[in-house]
CSV table of C-alpha atoms in Angstrom, one decimal:
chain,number,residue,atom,x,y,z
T,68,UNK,CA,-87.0,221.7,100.5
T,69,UNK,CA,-89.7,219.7,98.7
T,70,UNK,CA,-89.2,222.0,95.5
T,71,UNK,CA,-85.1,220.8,95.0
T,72,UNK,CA,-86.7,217.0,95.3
T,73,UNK,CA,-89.0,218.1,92.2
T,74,UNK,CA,-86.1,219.5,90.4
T,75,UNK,CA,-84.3,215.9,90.4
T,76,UNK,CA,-86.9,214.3,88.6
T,77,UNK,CA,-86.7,216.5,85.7
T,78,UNK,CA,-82.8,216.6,85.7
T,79,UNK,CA,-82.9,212.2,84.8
T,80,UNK,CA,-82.4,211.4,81.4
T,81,UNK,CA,-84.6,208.2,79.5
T,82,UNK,CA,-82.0,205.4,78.4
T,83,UNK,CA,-81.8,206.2,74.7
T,84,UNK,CA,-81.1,210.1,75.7
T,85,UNK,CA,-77.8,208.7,77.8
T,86,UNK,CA,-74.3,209.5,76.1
T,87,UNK,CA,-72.2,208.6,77.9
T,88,UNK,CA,-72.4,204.7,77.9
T,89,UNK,CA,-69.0,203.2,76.2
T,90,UNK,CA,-69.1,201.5,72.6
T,91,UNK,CA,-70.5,198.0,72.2
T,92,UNK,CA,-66.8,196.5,71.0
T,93,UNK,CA,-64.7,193.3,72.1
T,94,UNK,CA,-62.2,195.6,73.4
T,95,UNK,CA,-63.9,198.5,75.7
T,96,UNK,CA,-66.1,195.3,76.7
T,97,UNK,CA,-62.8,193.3,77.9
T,98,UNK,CA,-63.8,190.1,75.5
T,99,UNK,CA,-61.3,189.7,73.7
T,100,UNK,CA,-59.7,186.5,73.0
T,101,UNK,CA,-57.1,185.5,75.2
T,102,UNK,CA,-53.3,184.0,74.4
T,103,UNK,CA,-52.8,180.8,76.2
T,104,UNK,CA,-49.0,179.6,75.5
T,105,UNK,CA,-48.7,176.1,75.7
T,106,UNK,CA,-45.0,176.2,78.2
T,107,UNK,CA,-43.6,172.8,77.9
T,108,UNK,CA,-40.3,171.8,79.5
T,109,UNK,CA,-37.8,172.4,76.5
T,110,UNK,CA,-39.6,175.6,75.6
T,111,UNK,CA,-38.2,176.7,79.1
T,112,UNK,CA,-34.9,175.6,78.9
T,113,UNK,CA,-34.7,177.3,75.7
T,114,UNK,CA,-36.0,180.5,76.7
T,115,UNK,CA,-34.2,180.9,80.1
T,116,UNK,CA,-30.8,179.6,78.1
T,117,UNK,CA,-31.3,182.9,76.0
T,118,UNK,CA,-32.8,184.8,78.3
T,119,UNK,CA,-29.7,183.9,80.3
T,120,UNK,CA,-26.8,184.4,77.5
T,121,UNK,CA,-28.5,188.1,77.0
T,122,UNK,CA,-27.9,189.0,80.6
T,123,UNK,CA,-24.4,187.7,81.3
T,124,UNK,CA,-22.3,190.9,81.7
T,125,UNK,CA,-19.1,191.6,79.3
């Protein structure tokens, strides 16, 4: 038993010898910049009114 606990120390690998760490980029570290739409009332109205014209049935 005390030789599989020596075996574990062997098996751990130094920081810099670790592969499988992702890439240092905006996207894989989920900072990318954001869109904030600025929704004002006739923005709405617009948007539903042709949202609304599209799904009328014929």
């Amino acid at each position: 038993m005390a030789g599989s606990l020596d075996d574990d120390e062997d098996s751990v690998l130094d920081e810099s010898e670790q592969t499988n760490r992702p890439t240092d980029t905006a996207f894989s570290q989920q900072r990318i910049q954001a869109w904030h739409p600025i929704l004002d009332p006739v923005w709405v109205i617009i948007a539903l009114f042709y949202l609304g014209v599209i799904m009328v049935p014929t």
